[in-house]
Short mmCIF file of C-alpha atoms in Angstrom, two decimals:
data_model
loop_
_atom_site.label_atom_id
_atom_site.label_comp_id
_atom_site.label_asym_id
_atom_site.label_seq_id
_atom_site.Cartn_x
_atom_site.Cartn_y
_atom_site.Cartn_z
CA MET A 1 -35.13 4.39 -28.15
CA ALA A 2 -31.48 3.42 -27.95
CA PRO A 3 -30.25 1.97 -24.64
CA VAL A 4 -28.17 4.25 -22.46
CA PRO A 5 -24.55 3.08 -22.53
CA ALA A 6 -23.18 1.85 -19.23
CA ILE A 7 -20.62 4.14 -17.67
CA SER A 8 -17.47 2.39 -16.53
CA PRO A 9 -16.30 3.24 -13.02
CA PRO A 10 -13.07 5.24 -12.83
CA LEU A 11 -9.78 3.36 -12.75
CA ILE A 12 -8.78 2.95 -9.12
CA THR A 13 -6.06 0.52 -8.05
CA ALA A 14 -4.22 -0.27 -4.84
CA GLU A 15 -1.53 2.13 -6.09
CA THR A 16 -3.97 5.06 -6.50
CA ARG A 17 -3.00 8.01 -4.34
CA TRP A 18 -5.51 10.61 -3.15
CA PHE A 19 -5.63 14.24 -2.11
CA TYR A 20 -8.44 15.89 -0.19
CA ARG A 21 -9.23 19.48 0.77
CA ASP A 22 -9.71 19.85 4.52
CA PRO A 23 -12.35 22.15 6.10
CA SER A 24 -9.84 25.04 6.26
CA GLY A 25 -9.25 24.71 2.49
CA ALA A 26 -5.75 23.23 2.76
CA VAL A 27 -4.91 20.37 0.40
CA GLN A 28 -3.80 17.21 2.21
CA GLY A 29 -2.04 14.25 0.63
CA PRO A 30 -1.15 12.27 -1.27
CA PHE A 31 -2.45 9.31 0.71
CA ALA A 32 -2.49 5.64 -0.28
CA ASN A 33 -5.81 4.16 -1.34
CA GLN A 34 -5.81 1.73 1.63
CA LYS A 35 -5.26 4.58 4.11
CA MET A 36 -8.24 6.45 2.60
CA LEU A 37 -10.37 3.30 2.81
CA ASP A 38 -9.43 2.87 6.49
CA TRP A 39 -10.34 6.50 7.26
CA TYR A 40 -13.59 6.16 5.32
CA ALA A 41 -14.50 3.03 7.31
CA ARG A 42 -13.95 5.06 10.51
CA GLN A 43 -16.37 7.69 9.14
CA TYR A 44 -13.78 10.47 9.12
CA PHE A 45 -14.99 11.86 5.78
CA PRO A 46 -18.16 13.90 5.25
CA GLU A 47 -20.00 13.32 1.97
CA SER A 48 -19.08 16.89 0.97
CA LEU A 49 -15.30 16.24 1.25
CA PRO A 50 -13.50 17.32 -1.96
CA LEU A 51 -11.26 14.50 -3.27
CA ARG A 52 -9.07 13.86 -6.26
CA ARG A 53 -6.70 11.19 -7.42
CA GLU A 54 -3.08 12.16 -7.99
CA THR A 55 -3.78 12.08 -11.74
CA ASP A 56 -6.94 14.24 -11.64
CA PRO A 57 -6.83 17.99 -12.27
CA ALA A 58 -9.95 18.87 -10.23
CA PHE A 59 -11.56 17.93 -6.94
CA GLU A 60 -14.99 16.29 -6.73
CA THR A 61 -16.98 15.60 -3.59
CA LEU A 62 -17.11 12.16 -2.03
CA THR A 63 -20.78 12.05 -3.02
CA GLN A 64 -19.87 12.66 -6.67
CA TRP A 65 -17.21 9.93 -6.51
CA LYS A 66 -19.70 7.47 -5.01
CA ILE A 67 -22.16 8.17 -7.84
CA LYS A 68 -19.40 7.50 -10.41
CA CYS A 69 -18.48 4.30 -8.53
CA GLY A 70 -21.96 2.77 -8.44
CA GLY A 71 -22.75 3.89 -4.88
CA GLN A 72 -19.51 2.63 -3.35
CA PRO A 73 -16.72 4.76 -1.94
CA PRO A 74 -14.02 5.00 -4.60
CA PHE A 75 -11.40 3.53 -2.27
CA ALA A 76 -13.35 0.25 -2.09
CA LEU A 77 -12.97 -0.38 -5.84
CA ALA A 78 -9.28 -1.22 -5.49
CA ALA A 79 -10.11 -3.91 -2.93
CA LYS A 80 -12.25 -5.66 -5.57
CA ALA A 81 -9.85 -5.25 -8.49
CA PRO A 82 -7.81 -8.31 -9.45
CA PRO A 83 -4.12 -7.93 -8.64
CA VAL A 84 -1.92 -6.81 -11.49
CA ALA A 85 1.01 -9.12 -12.18
CA THR A 86 4.40 -7.48 -12.41
CA VAL A 87 7.02 -8.37 -15.02
CA GLY A 88 8.24 -11.90 -14.46
CA GLU A 89 5.41 -12.76 -12.07
CA GLN A 90 2.88 -15.41 -13.00
CA PRO A 91 -0.75 -15.24 -11.87
CA ALA A 92 -1.91 -18.01 -9.55
CA PRO A 93 -3.61 -20.90 -11.37
CA ALA A 94 -7.41 -20.92 -11.22
CA ALA A 95 -8.86 -23.59 -8.97
#
């Protein structure tokens, strides 16, 4: 039996902006990734909250996002991503 290929987590960076659908059905956002992480840490979001990135066409629940992100909230992935150097900027030397 062939091994099941690993699924890469979705691309989420510090620049990712999010929308969510509130309990009344109104779409809120876009909000910065860090703001969403702060709200998540304060437990403002139910697992059933519909979310999407600015680039996504459809909403998925927070639970669905956590499954795609290996059990983590999607907003936490940007905190672990290495910083992206901008044009003319050099990365810091490795120790």
